[in-house]
Structure formats: C-alpha cells, structure tokens
C-alpha cells in the first residue's frame, strides 16, 4: 500500500455535529475536502460557480443529505456575503475552508494589470470578504478557518508572481486574524499543498512543466493527493488541532525545501 492510498486516520465521527462551508467545492481539492468532511459526520455547504459540478459533488457524498450547495462566485462581494450569512443563519458555522482560487502561469513582465487584479481579487480579496463575513458565526461557535494556499509561498515560484503575492497576503492575513480572533476562540491556519494533479493544473500547465514538477521539484518524487489535503483540513478542524493557529502547514513532499515548484519551462533545463 502506497502512502497516498492509505485510508484516513481520523475517527469515523471526528466531525460529527460540525457545520462547514467550503468554497470551490465543485472539483479538485475543494471536492475532496467537502466529501471527507461529510464522511466524518459534518454538515457541509459548498460554494462554486457551476451547479453541475456541485451537484456531482453531492452525488458522491457518503451522506448526501448533509451536503448542500449554493452557486456563487466568491468575487461577487454581495452574493458571497449573502451566501455565508444564509449558511450561518441556517446551520451555524464551525469551519470555513477558503479553497476557491486559481491563476494562470506567466512571466511577471508579461502579466497585464487586468490579469494581476483578477488573480489578486480571486485569491486574496475574496478570501478576506468570505472570512470576515463568516467571523460572527465562527466567534459564536469557537470555530476555525483553513485557507488553502501554495507550497513555497514564502520562497517564490517562477511564473507565479501574481499568485505568490496573493497567497503571501493570505498568509499575512491568516496570522493577523489568528492574533485578533484568538480571544474569541477562533483559529486560523493555512495549508500549502505541493503539486496536486487536478484537471485545472493539467489544463493550465505545459507538458514539460508537468513532467518536472514532481520529478525535479518534489524531493519525495510524488504528487500530493487531494485526499491527503482533505485529511489535514479535517484534522485542523477537530480537537487535535485545538492549539494550532497562525500556522502554514506545507503538505508538499518537501518541495519548499528542494528545488521548489516553478511554472516556467526554463526552470527545468
């Protein structure tokens, strides 16, 4: 049995009674997180831009009656604040997972002002909007926030100037909110996955880069699975993570210690 195929280590009812909100729950890492939380007993509301992918997540959930969803673009401030408030009013809120995000890969000098703003808005501004909207409910429950970031956010990554800048902002926000909200019993952490071979990555990255992200960029020479990220998120949400806040936990096979994850072909001669 390979490490990636091992079953989860958490008790079957580890998240029983937890109400969670997961952004970007229609695919990839967000779907894996939503499914694992439901499997562990949580009630999960998923946000995403496409009803069909969210419905597919629901169809895969072990307890599908505990997974609901709303179609919402996290960049639409009014819409996403309303969705968070509806979720909190309906079920309460003990966990927020800010997973929605994305970027394109380009040299810094080739990123237009519009492209820069789009990535900052999606990965940083939307995170702030969702998290602050959720705060009153999290303070009431003594809940937690998990922000899905990137491996190597503190060291940089070629082809990712806009995304690294946004995720560095999220890390700063994470640590600031961890300090400000600790008195309310609210914990805020970051998870930095390494290479996760989602459909979005396959669509965005060139073949040469994809072939080398793991082979040269990851000391442990394998990709991180969405299920491994999901298990870590569930751990952070539960009692075992009760004294963890303001952390960046990199689940990347050592990529942030080695050559790093870069998205330009010249990084892999």
JSON list of N, CA and C in Angstrom, two decimals, residues 28-67:
[
{"chain": "A", "resi": 28, "resn": "UNK", "atom": "N", "xyz": [-11.71, 19.06, -7.70]},
{"chain": "A", "resi": 28, "resn": "UNK", "atom": "CA", "xyz": [-10.34, 19.06, -7.17]},
{"chain": "A", "resi": 28, "resn": "UNK", "atom": "C", "xyz": [-10.25, 18.97, -5.66]},
{"chain": "A", "resi": 29, "resn": "UNK", "atom": "N", "xyz": [-9.39, 19.81, -5.10]},
{"chain": "A", "resi": 29, "resn": "UNK", "atom": "CA", "xyz": [-9.14, 19.79, -3.66]},
{"chain": "A", "resi": 29, "resn": "UNK", "atom": "C", "xyz": [-10.41, 20.12, -2.88]},
{"chain": "A", "resi": 30, "resn": "UNK", "atom": "N", "xyz": [-11.16, 21.11, -3.34]},
{"chain": "A", "resi": 30, "resn": "UNK", "atom": "CA", "xyz": [-12.38, 21.51, -2.63]},
{"chain": "A", "resi": 30, "resn": "UNK", "atom": "C", "xyz": [-13.38, 20.38, -2.56]},
{"chain": "A", "resi": 31, "resn": "UNK", "atom": "N", "xyz": [-13.54, 19.64, -3.65]},
{"chain": "A", "resi": 31, "resn": "UNK", "atom": "CA", "xyz": [-14.45, 18.49, -3.63]},
{"chain": "A", "resi": 31, "resn": "UNK", "atom": "C", "xyz": [-13.96, 17.45, -2.63]},
{"chain": "A", "resi": 32, "resn": "UNK", "atom": "N", "xyz": [-12.67, 17.14, -2.65]},
{"chain": "A", "resi": 32, "resn": "UNK", "atom": "CA", "xyz": [-12.13, 16.13, -1.72]},
{"chain": "A", "resi": 32, "resn": "UNK", "atom": "C", "xyz": [-12.35, 16.55, -0.27]},
{"chain": "A", "resi": 33, "resn": "UNK", "atom": "N", "xyz": [-12.16, 17.82, 0.03]},
{"chain": "A", "resi": 33, "resn": "UNK", "atom": "CA", "xyz": [-12.37, 18.31, 1.39]},
{"chain": "A", "resi": 33, "resn": "UNK", "atom": "C", "xyz": [-13.83, 18.17, 1.79]},
{"chain": "A", "resi": 34, "resn": "UNK", "atom": "N", "xyz": [-14.73, 18.61, 0.92]},
{"chain": "A", "resi": 34, "resn": "UNK", "atom": "CA", "xyz": [-16.16, 18.52, 1.23]},
{"chain": "A", "resi": 34, "resn": "UNK", "atom": "C", "xyz": [-16.58, 17.07, 1.46]},
{"chain": "A", "resi": 35, "resn": "UNK", "atom": "N", "xyz": [-16.13, 16.16, 0.60]},
{"chain": "A", "resi": 35, "resn": "UNK", "atom": "CA", "xyz": [-16.52, 14.75, 0.72]},
{"chain": "A", "resi": 35, "resn": "UNK", "atom": "C", "xyz": [-15.98, 14.14, 2.00]},
{"chain": "A", "resi": 36, "resn": "UNK", "atom": "N", "xyz": [-14.73, 14.47, 2.36]},
{"chain": "A", "resi": 36, "resn": "UNK", "atom": "CA", "xyz": [-14.16, 13.89, 3.57]},
{"chain": "A", "resi": 36, "resn": "UNK", "atom": "C", "xyz": [-14.86, 14.43, 4.82]},
{"chain": "A", "resi": 37, "resn": "UNK", "atom": "N", "xyz": [-15.17, 15.71, 4.84]},
{"chain": "A", "resi": 37, "resn": "UNK", "atom": "CA", "xyz": [-15.87, 16.28, 5.99]},
{"chain": "A", "resi": 37, "resn": "UNK", "atom": "C", "xyz": [-17.24, 15.64, 6.16]},
{"chain": "A", "resi": 38, "resn": "UNK", "atom": "N", "xyz": [-17.96, 15.44, 5.07]},
{"chain": "A", "resi": 38, "resn": "UNK", "atom": "CA", "xyz": [-19.26, 14.78, 5.14]},
{"chain": "A", "resi": 38, "resn": "UNK", "atom": "C", "xyz": [-19.10, 13.35, 5.65]},
{"chain": "A", "resi": 39, "resn": "UNK", "atom": "N", "xyz": [-18.09, 12.66, 5.13]},
{"chain": "A", "resi": 39, "resn": "UNK", "atom": "CA", "xyz": [-17.83, 11.27, 5.55]},
{"chain": "A", "resi": 39, "resn": "UNK", "atom": "C", "xyz": [-17.57, 11.19, 7.06]},
{"chain": "A", "resi": 40, "resn": "UNK", "atom": "N", "xyz": [-16.95, 12.23, 7.61]},
{"chain": "A", "resi": 40, "resn": "UNK", "atom": "CA", "xyz": [-16.62, 12.26, 9.03]},
{"chain": "A", "resi": 40, "resn": "UNK", "atom": "C", "xyz": [-17.76, 12.82, 9.89]},
{"chain": "A", "resi": 41, "resn": "UNK", "atom": "N", "xyz": [-18.91, 13.09, 9.27]},
{"chain": "A", "resi": 41, "resn": "UNK", "atom": "CA", "xyz": [-20.08, 13.47, 10.04]},
{"chain": "A", "resi": 41, "resn": "UNK", "atom": "C", "xyz": [-20.48, 14.92, 9.97]},
{"chain": "A", "resi": 42, "resn": "UNK", "atom": "N", "xyz": [-19.76, 15.76, 9.25]},
{"chain": "A", "resi": 42, "resn": "UNK", "atom": "CA", "xyz": [-20.08, 17.18, 9.20]},
{"chain": "A", "resi": 42, "resn": "UNK", "atom": "C", "xyz": [-21.25, 17.46, 8.26]},
{"chain": "A", "resi": 43, "resn": "UNK", "atom": "N", "xyz": [-21.89, 18.59, 8.49]},
{"chain": "A", "resi": 43, "resn": "UNK", "atom": "CA", "xyz": [-22.84, 19.15, 7.53]},
{"chain": "A", "resi": 43, "resn": "UNK", "atom": "C", "xyz": [-22.07, 20.21, 6.73]},
{"chain": "A", "resi": 44, "resn": "UNK", "atom": "N", "xyz": [-22.04, 20.06, 5.42]},
{"chain": "A", "resi": 44, "resn": "UNK", "atom": "CA", "xyz": [-21.20, 20.91, 4.58]},
{"chain": "A", "resi": 44, "resn": "UNK", "atom": "C", "xyz": [-22.04, 21.67, 3.57]},
{"chain": "A", "resi": 45, "resn": "UNK", "atom": "N", "xyz": [-21.79, 22.96, 3.46]},
{"chain": "A", "resi": 45, "resn": "UNK", "atom": "CA", "xyz": [-22.33, 23.77, 2.37]},
{"chain": "A", "resi": 45, "resn": "UNK", "atom": "C", "xyz": [-21.17, 24.09, 1.43]},
{"chain": "A", "resi": 46, "resn": "UNK", "atom": "N", "xyz": [-21.33, 23.74, 0.18]},
{"chain": "A", "resi": 46, "resn": "UNK", "atom": "CA", "xyz": [-20.30, 24.02, -0.82]},
{"chain": "A", "resi": 46, "resn": "UNK", "atom": "C", "xyz": [-20.68, 25.20, -1.68]},
{"chain": "A", "resi": 47, "resn": "UNK", "atom": "N", "xyz": [-19.72, 26.06, -1.93]},
{"chain": "A", "resi": 47, "resn": "UNK", "atom": "CA", "xyz": [-19.91, 27.16, -2.87]},
{"chain": "A", "resi": 47, "resn": "UNK", "atom": "C", "xyz": [-19.09, 26.90, -4.12]},
{"chain": "A", "resi": 48, "resn": "UNK", "atom": "N", "xyz": [-19.62, 27.30, -5.25]},
{"chain": "A", "resi": 48, "resn": "UNK", "atom": "CA", "xyz": [-18.90, 27.16, -6.51]},
{"chain": "A", "resi": 48, "resn": "UNK", "atom": "C", "xyz": [-19.64, 27.89, -7.60]},
{"chain": "A", "resi": 49, "resn": "UNK", "atom": "N", "xyz": [-18.99, 28.00, -8.74]},
{"chain": "A", "resi": 49, "resn": "UNK", "atom": "CA", "xyz": [-19.57, 28.78, -9.84]},
{"chain": "A", "resi": 49, "resn": "UNK", "atom": "C", "xyz": [-20.49, 27.96, -10.74]},
{"chain": "A", "resi": 50, "resn": "UNK", "atom": "N", "xyz": [-20.44, 26.62, -10.65]},
{"chain": "A", "resi": 50, "resn": "UNK", "atom": "CA", "xyz": [-21.20, 25.79, -11.59]},
{"chain": "A", "resi": 50, "resn": "UNK", "atom": "C", "xyz": [-22.07, 24.79, -10.83]},
{"chain": "A", "resi": 51, "resn": "UNK", "atom": "N", "xyz": [-23.36, 24.88, -11.09]},
{"chain": "A", "resi": 51, "resn": "UNK", "atom": "CA", "xyz": [-24.31, 23.99, -10.40]},
{"chain": "A", "resi": 51, "resn": "UNK", "atom": "C", "xyz": [-24.04, 22.53, -10.71]},
{"chain": "A", "resi": 52, "resn": "UNK", "atom": "N", "xyz": [-23.64, 22.22, -11.95]},
{"chain": "A", "resi": 52, "resn": "UNK", "atom": "CA", "xyz": [-23.48, 20.82, -12.34]},
{"chain": "A", "resi": 52, "resn": "UNK", "atom": "C", "xyz": [-22.32, 20.15, -11.59]},
{"chain": "A", "resi": 53, "resn": "UNK", "atom": "N", "xyz": [-21.24, 20.88, -11.36]},
{"chain": "A", "resi": 53, "resn": "UNK", "atom": "CA", "xyz": [-20.12, 20.26, -10.63]},
{"chain": "A", "resi": 53, "resn": "UNK", "atom": "C", "xyz": [-20.44, 20.13, -9.14]},
{"chain": "A", "resi": 54, "resn": "UNK", "atom": "N", "xyz": [-21.15, 21.09, -8.59]},
{"chain": "A", "resi": 54, "resn": "UNK", "atom": "CA", "xyz": [-21.56, 20.99, -7.20]},
{"chain": "A", "resi": 54, "resn": "UNK", "atom": "C", "xyz": [-22.55, 19.83, -7.01]},
{"chain": "A", "resi": 55, "resn": "UNK", "atom": "N", "xyz": [-23.44, 19.66, -7.96]},
{"chain": "A", "resi": 55, "resn": "UNK", "atom": "CA", "xyz": [-24.39, 18.55, -7.89]},
{"chain": "A", "resi": 55, "resn": "UNK", "atom": "C", "xyz": [-23.65, 17.22, -7.98]},
{"chain": "A", "resi": 56, "resn": "UNK", "atom": "N", "xyz": [-22.59, 17.18, -8.75]},
{"chain": "A", "resi": 56, "resn": "UNK", "atom": "CA", "xyz": [-21.79, 15.95, -8.84]},
{"chain": "A", "resi": 56, "resn": "UNK", "atom": "C", "xyz": [-21.10, 15.66, -7.50]},
{"chain": "A", "resi": 57, "resn": "UNK", "atom": "N", "xyz": [-20.59, 16.70, -6.85]},
{"chain": "A", "resi": 57, "resn": "UNK", "atom": "CA", "xyz": [-20.01, 16.51, -5.53]},
{"chain": "A", "resi": 57, "resn": "UNK", "atom": "C", "xyz": [-21.06, 15.94, -4.58]},
{"chain": "A", "resi": 58, "resn": "UNK", "atom": "N", "xyz": [-22.27, 16.49, -4.63]},
{"chain": "A", "resi": 58, "resn": "UNK", "atom": "CA", "xyz": [-23.34, 15.99, -3.78]},
{"chain": "A", "resi": 58, "resn": "UNK", "atom": "C", "xyz": [-23.63, 14.52, -4.06]},
{"chain": "A", "resi": 59, "resn": "UNK", "atom": "N", "xyz": [-23.62, 14.13, -5.33]},
{"chain": "A", "resi": 59, "resn": "UNK", "atom": "CA", "xyz": [-23.93, 12.75, -5.69]},
{"chain": "A", "resi": 59, "resn": "UNK", "atom": "C", "xyz": [-22.87, 11.78, -5.18]},
{"chain": "A", "resi": 60, "resn": "UNK", "atom": "N", "xyz": [-21.65, 12.28, -4.95]},
{"chain": "A", "resi": 60, "resn": "UNK", "atom": "CA", "xyz": [-20.55, 11.43, -4.48]},
{"chain": "A", "resi": 60, "resn": "UNK", "atom": "C", "xyz": [-20.46, 11.37, -2.96]},
{"chain": "A", "resi": 61, "resn": "UNK", "atom": "N", "xyz": [-21.18, 12.25, -2.27]},
{"chain": "A", "resi": 61, "resn": "UNK", "atom": "CA", "xyz": [-21.07, 12.34, -0.81]},
{"chain": "A", "resi": 61, "resn": "UNK", "atom": "C", "xyz": [-21.66, 11.11, -0.14]},
{"chain": "A", "resi": 62, "resn": "UNK", "atom": "N", "xyz": [-20.92, 10.61, 0.87]},
{"chain": "A", "resi": 62, "resn": "UNK", "atom": "CA", "xyz": [-21.36, 9.42, 1.59]},
{"chain": "A", "resi": 62, "resn": "UNK", "atom": "C", "xyz": [-22.66, 9.68, 2.34]},
{"chain": "A", "resi": 63, "resn": "UNK", "atom": "N", "xyz": [-22.86, 10.89, 2.81]},
{"chain": "A", "resi": 63, "resn": "UNK", "atom": "CA", "xyz": [-24.11, 11.28, 3.45]},
{"chain": "A", "resi": 63, "resn": "UNK", "atom": "C", "xyz": [-24.66, 12.47, 2.71]},
{"chain": "A", "resi": 64, "resn": "UNK", "atom": "N", "xyz": [-25.20, 12.26, 1.53]},
{"chain": "A", "resi": 64, "resn": "UNK", "atom": "CA", "xyz": [-25.52, 13.38, 0.63]},
{"chain": "A", "resi": 64, "resn": "UNK", "atom": "C", "xyz": [-26.56, 14.33, 1.22]},
{"chain": "A", "resi": 65, "resn": "UNK", "atom": "N", "xyz": [-27.34, 13.84, 2.18]},
{"chain": "A", "resi": 65, "resn": "UNK", "atom": "CA", "xyz": [-28.31, 14.73, 2.82]},
{"chain": "A", "resi": 65, "resn": "UNK", "atom": "C", "xyz": [-27.60, 15.78, 3.68]},
{"chain": "A", "resi": 66, "resn": "UNK", "atom": "N", "xyz": [-26.32, 15.55, 3.98]},
{"chain": "A", "resi": 66, "resn": "UNK", "atom": "CA", "xyz": [-25.55, 16.53, 4.77]},
{"chain": "A", "resi": 66, "resn": "UNK", "atom": "C", "xyz": [-24.67, 17.42, 3.90]},
{"chain": "A", "resi": 67, "resn": "UNK", "atom": "N", "xyz": [-24.86, 17.35, 2.59]},
{"chain": "A", "resi": 67, "resn": "UNK", "atom": "CA", "xyz": [-24.15, 18.27, 1.70]},
{"chain": "A", "resi": 67, "resn": "UNK", "atom": "C", "xyz": [-25.16, 19.09, 0.91]}
]
